[in-house]
Short mmCIF file of C-alpha atoms and ligand atoms in Angstrom, two decimals:
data_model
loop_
_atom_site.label_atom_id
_atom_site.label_comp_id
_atom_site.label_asym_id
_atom_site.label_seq_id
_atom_site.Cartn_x
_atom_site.Cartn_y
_atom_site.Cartn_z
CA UNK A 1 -8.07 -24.05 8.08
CA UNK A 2 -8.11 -25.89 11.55
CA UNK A 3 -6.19 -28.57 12.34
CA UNK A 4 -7.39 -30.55 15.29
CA UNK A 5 -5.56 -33.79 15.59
CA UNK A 6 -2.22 -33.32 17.37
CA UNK A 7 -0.79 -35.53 13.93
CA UNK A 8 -1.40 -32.61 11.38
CA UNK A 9 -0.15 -30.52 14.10
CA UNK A 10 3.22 -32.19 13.69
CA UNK A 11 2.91 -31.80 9.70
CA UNK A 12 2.26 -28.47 9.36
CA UNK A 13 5.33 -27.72 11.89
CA UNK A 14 7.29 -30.10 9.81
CA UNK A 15 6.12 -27.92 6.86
CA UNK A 16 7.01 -24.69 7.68
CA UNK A 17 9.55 -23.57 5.49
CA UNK A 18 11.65 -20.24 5.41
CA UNK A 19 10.03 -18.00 2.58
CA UNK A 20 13.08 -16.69 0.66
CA UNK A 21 11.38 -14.34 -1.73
CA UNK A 22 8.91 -12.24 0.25
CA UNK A 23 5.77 -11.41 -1.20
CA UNK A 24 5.20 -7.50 -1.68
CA UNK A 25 1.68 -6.44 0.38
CA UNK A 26 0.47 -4.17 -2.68
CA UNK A 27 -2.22 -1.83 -1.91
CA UNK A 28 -5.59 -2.17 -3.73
CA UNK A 29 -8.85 -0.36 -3.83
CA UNK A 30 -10.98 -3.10 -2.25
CA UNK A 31 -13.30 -3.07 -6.13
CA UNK A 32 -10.40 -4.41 -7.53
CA UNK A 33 -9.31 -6.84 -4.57
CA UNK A 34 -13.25 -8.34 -4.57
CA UNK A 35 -13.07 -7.68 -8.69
CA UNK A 36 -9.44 -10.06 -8.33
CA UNK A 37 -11.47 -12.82 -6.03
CA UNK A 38 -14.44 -12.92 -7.93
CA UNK A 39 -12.34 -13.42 -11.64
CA UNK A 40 -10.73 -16.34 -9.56
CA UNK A 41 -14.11 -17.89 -8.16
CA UNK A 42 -15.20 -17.34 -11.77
CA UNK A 43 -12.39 -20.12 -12.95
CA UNK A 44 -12.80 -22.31 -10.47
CA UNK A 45 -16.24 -22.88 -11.04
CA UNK A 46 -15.27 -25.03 -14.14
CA UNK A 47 -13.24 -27.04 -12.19
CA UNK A 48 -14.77 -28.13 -8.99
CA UNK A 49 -18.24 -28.85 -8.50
CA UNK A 50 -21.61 -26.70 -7.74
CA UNK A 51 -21.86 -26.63 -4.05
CA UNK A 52 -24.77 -28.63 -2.91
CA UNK A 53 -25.59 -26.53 0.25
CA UNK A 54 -25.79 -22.64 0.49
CA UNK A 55 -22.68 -22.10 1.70
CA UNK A 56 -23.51 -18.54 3.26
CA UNK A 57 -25.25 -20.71 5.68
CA UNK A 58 -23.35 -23.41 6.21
CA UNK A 59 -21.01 -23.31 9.62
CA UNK A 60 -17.79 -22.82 10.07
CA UNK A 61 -17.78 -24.11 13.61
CA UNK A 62 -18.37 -27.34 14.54
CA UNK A 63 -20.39 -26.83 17.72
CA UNK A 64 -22.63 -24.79 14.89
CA UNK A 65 -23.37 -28.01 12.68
CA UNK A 66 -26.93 -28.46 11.88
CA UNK A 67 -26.30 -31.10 8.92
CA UNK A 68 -23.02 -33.04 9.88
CA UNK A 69 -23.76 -35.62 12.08
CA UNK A 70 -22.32 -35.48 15.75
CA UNK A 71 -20.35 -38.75 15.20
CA UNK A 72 -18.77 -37.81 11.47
CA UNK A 73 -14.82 -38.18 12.14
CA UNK A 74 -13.04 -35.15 11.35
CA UNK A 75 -11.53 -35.39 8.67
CA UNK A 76 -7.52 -34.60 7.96
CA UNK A 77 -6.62 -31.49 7.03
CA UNK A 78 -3.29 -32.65 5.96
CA UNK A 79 -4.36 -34.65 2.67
CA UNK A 80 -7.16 -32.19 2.05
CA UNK A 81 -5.88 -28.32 1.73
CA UNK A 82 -8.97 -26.72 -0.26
CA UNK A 83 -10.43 -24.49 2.12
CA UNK A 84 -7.07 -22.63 1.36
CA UNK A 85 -7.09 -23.24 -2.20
CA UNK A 86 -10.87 -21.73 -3.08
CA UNK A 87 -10.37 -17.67 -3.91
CA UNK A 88 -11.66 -17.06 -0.16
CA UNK A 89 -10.93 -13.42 1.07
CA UNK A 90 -8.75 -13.28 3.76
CA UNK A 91 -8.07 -9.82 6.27
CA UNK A 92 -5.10 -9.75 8.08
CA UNK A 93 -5.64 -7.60 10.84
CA UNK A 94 -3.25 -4.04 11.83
CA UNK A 95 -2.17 -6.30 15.16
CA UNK A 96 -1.23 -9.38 12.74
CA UNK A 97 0.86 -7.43 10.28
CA UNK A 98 3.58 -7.28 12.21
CA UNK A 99 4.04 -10.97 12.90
CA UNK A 100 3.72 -11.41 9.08
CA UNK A 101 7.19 -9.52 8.35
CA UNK A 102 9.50 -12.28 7.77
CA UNK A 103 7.48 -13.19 4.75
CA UNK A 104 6.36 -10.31 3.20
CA UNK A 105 7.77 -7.20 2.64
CA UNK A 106 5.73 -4.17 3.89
CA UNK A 107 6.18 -0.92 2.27
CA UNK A 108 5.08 2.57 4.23
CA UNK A 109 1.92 3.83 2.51
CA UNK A 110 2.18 7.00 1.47
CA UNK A 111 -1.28 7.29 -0.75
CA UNK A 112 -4.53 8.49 0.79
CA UNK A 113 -7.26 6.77 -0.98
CA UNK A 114 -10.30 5.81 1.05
CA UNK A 115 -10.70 1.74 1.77
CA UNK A 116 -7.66 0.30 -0.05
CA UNK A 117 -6.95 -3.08 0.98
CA UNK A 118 -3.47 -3.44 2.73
CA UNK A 119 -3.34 -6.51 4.23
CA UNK A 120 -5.05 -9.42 2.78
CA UNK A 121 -3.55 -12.98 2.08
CA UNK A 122 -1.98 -13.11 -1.22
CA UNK A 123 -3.24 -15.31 -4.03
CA UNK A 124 -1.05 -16.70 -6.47
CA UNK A 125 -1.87 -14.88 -9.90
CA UNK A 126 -2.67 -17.87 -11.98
CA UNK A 127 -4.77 -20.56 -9.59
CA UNK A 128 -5.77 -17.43 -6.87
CA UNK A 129 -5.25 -20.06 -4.06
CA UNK A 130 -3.72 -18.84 -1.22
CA UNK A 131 0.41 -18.28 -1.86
CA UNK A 132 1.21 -19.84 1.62
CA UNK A 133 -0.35 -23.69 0.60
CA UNK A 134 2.49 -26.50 -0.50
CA UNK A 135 2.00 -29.55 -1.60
CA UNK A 136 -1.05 -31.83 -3.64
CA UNK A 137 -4.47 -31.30 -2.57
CA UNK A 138 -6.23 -34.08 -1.26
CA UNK A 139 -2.83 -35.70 -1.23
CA UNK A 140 -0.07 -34.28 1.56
CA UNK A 141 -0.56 -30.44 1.93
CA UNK A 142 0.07 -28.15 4.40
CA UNK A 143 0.54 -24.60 5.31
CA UNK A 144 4.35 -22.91 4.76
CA UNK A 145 3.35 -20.43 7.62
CA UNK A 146 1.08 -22.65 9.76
CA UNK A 147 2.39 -21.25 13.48
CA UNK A 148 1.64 -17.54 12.02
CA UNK A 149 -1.41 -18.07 9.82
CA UNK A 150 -3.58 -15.15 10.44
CA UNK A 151 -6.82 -15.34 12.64
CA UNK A 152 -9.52 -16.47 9.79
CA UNK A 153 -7.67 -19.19 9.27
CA UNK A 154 -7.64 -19.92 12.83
CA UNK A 155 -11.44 -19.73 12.87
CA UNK A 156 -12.54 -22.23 10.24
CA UNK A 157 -12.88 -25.14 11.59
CA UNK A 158 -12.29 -28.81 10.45
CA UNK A 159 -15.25 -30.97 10.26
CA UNK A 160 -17.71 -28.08 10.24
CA UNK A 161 -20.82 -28.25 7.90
CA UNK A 162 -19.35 -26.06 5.64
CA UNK A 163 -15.28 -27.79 5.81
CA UNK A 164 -17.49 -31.07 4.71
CA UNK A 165 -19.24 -28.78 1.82
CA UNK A 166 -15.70 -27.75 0.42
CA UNK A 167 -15.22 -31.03 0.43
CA UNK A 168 -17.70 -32.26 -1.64
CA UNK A 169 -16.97 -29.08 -4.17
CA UNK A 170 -13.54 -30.92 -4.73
CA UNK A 171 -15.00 -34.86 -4.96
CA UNK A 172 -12.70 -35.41 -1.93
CA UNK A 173 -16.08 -36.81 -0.36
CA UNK A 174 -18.56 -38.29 -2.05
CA UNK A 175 -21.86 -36.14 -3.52
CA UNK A 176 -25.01 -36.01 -0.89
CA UNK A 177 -27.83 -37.93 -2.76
CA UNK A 178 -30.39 -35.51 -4.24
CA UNK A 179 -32.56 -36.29 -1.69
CA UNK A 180 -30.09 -36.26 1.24
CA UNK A 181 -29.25 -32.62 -0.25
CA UNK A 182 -32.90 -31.39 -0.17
CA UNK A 183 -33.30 -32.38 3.09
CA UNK A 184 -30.09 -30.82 4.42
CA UNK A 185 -31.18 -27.33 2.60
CA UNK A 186 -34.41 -27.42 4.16
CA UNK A 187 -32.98 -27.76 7.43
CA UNK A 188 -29.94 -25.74 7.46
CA UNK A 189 -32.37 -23.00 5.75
CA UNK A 190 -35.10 -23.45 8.85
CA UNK A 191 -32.82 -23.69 11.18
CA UNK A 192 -32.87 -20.39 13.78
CA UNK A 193 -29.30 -20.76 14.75
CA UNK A 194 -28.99 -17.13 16.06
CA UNK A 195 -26.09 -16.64 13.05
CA UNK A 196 -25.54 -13.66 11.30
CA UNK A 197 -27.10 -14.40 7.91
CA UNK A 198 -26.19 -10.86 6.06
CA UNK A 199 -23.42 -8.54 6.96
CA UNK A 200 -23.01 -5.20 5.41
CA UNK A 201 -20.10 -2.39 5.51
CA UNK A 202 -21.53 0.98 5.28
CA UNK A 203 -20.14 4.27 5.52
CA UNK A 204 -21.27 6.18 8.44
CA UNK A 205 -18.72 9.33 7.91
CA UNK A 206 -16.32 11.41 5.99
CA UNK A 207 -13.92 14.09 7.38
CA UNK A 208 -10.33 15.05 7.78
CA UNK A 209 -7.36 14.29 9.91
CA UNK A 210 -3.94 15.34 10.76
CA UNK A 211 -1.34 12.68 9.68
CA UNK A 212 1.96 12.39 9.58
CA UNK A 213 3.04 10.36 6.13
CA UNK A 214 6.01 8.40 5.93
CA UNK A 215 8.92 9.98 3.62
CA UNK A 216 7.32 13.32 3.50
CA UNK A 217 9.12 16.17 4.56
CA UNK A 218 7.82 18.53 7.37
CA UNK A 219 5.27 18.01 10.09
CA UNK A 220 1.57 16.58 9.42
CA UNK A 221 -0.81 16.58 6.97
CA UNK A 222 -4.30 17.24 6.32
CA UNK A 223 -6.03 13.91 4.98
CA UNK A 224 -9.52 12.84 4.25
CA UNK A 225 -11.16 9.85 6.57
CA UNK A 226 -14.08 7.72 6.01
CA UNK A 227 -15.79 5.78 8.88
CA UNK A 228 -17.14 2.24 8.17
CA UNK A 229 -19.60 0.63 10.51
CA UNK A 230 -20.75 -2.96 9.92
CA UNK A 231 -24.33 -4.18 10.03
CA UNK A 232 -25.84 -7.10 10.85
CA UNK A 233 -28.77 -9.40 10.17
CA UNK A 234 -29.28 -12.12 12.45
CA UNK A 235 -31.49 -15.35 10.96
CA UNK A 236 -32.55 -12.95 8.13
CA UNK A 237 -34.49 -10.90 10.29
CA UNK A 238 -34.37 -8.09 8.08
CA UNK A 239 -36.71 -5.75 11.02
CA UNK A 240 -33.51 -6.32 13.50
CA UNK A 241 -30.48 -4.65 11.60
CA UNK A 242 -27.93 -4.98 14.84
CA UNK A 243 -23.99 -2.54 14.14
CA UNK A 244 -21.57 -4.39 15.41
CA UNK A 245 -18.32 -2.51 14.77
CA UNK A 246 -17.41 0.97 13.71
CA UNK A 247 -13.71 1.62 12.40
CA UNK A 248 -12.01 3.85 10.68
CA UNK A 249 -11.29 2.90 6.68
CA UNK A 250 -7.45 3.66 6.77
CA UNK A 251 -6.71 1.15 9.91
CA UNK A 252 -8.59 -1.51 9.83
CA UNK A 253 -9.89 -4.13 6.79
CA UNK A 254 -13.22 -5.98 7.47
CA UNK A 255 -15.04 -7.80 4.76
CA UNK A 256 -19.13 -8.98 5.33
CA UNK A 257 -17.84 -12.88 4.74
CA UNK A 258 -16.01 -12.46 7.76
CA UNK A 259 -19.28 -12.88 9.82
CA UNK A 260 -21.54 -14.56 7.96
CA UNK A 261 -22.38 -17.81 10.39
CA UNK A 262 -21.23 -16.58 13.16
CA UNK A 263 -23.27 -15.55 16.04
CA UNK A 264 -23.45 -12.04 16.90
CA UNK A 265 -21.27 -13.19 20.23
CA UNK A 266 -18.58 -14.88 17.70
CA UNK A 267 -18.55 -11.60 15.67
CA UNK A 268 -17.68 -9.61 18.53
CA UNK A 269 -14.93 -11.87 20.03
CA UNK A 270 -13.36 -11.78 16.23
CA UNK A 271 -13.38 -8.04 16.39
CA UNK A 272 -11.89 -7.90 20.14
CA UNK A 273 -9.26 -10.68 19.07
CA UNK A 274 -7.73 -8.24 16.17
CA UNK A 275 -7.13 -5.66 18.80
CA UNK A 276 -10.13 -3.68 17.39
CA UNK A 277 -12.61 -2.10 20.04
CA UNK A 278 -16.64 -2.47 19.55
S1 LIG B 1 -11.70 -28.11 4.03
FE1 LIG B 1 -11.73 -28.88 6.14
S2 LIG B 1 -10.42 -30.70 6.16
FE2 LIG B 1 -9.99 -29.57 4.28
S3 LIG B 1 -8.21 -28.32 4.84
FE3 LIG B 1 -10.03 -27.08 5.17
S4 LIG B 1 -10.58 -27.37 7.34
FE4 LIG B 1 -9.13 -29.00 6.74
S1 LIG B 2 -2.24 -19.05 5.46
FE1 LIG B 2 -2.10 -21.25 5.62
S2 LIG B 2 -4.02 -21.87 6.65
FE2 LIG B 2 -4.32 -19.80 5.83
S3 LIG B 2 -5.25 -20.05 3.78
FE3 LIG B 2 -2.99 -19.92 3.53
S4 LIG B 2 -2.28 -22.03 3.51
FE4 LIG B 2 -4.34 -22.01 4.41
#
């Protein structure tokens, strides 16, 4: 969520609130995490509408828009809320975590499984919207940890072609006519925009490592490593794949939604901006 007008800048200050019960960070294989997501997207199918645009495509950035007109006020974050209510994946980055310790609690992690999720934004069990959103949607909302929120967050922007889709999901705006929606597919479809249009995290090794684990007794430890890399399709050019980041599984948590829509440029300022080299 982006807020742009210096008003819901003042709300979400006024809403930050001192989180008394801090959430655990529990680690998950990243199945179950996506498993967890895609139980929640399941729900909330029933209750919000079909999206009318293919939302892989669809910007997040305004100066991306290829449907929303240029003079379309941006609309108010502040009685709106559901980017942060749809079951949307959210990383939090090794260089965020620490910022994030006055609300939640973050245990060492003594296990050595391969690709665990450790730091994603918690959903709350029964809706799986994210655990940080107060108030009504599409009413007076706002974020309890707005000044911290971590960097996706940061990135979506209000007023984007796919803020206005999310929208339209909730009947906060009104429906594009059928025809109006055919015509916006077609274009946002044909549209070169130089995006990423398919992201994939593949691993490109396994091996071992010396480690020292938290609790144990003695010096380090022998423990497996796999390395990730992330590929890239640009305008579904499926004869240019383009890696954009290798990692290493244990310190750093990347999903492909991160950079769908973004340009290959964008994807590589995200990485640099969580502290992560190329
Ligand atoms: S969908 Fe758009 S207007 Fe609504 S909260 Fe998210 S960024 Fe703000
Ligand atoms: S942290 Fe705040 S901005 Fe981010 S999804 Fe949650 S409520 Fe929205």
């Amino acid at each position: 969520m982006s807020v742009r007008s210096k008003a819901s800048d003042i709300f979400f200050s006024r809403m930050v609130v001192s989180v008394d019960k801090p959430i655990r960070i529990t680690r998950l294989p990243k199945d179950k995490y996506l498993e967890l997501i895609r139980g929640y997207n399941h729900t909330k199918k029933s209750q919000i509408f079909e999206p009318q645009l293919p939302l892989d495509r669809a910007s997040k950035r305004v100066s991306e828009n290829v449907v929303t007109p240029a003079n379309e006020p941006i609309p108010e974050c502040t009685t709106c809320g559901v980017c942060c209510d749809l079951p949307l994946v959210v990383p939090i980055s090794n260089a965020e975590t620490e910022r994030f310790s006055d609300y939640w609690e973050i245990y060492p992690d003594e296990s050595v499984s391969d690709a665990a999720i450790e730091r994603v934004l918690p959903r709350d069990a029964d809706s799986g919207r994210c655990v940080h959103l107060a108030g009504e949607l599409g009413v007076e909302i706002g974020c309890r940890i707005y000044p911290q929120r971590p960097t996706p967050c940061r990135d979506f922007e209000a007023g984007s072609d796919r803020c206005h889709e999310y929208r339209r999901m909730y009947g906060i705006e009104r429906p594009l006519s059928r025809s109006a929606a055919k015509t916006a597919v077609k274009k946002i479809v044909s549209t070169p925009r130089g995006v990423i249009t398919y992201a994939a995290i593949v691993v490109e090794s396994t091996g071992w490592k010396s480690s020292y684990i938290a609790g144990s007794p003695g010096g380090p430890v022998t423990v497996p490593t796999t390395y990730l890399r992330i590929a890239a399709i640009v305008d579904d050019n499926v004869d240019d794949v383009m890696i954009l980041h290798s990692y290493e599984a244990s310190e750093e948590v990347w999903f492909e939604s991160d950079f769908i829509g973004l340009t290959p440029d964008a994807a590589k300022s995200l990485i640099e901006s969580r502290g992560c080299r190329e």
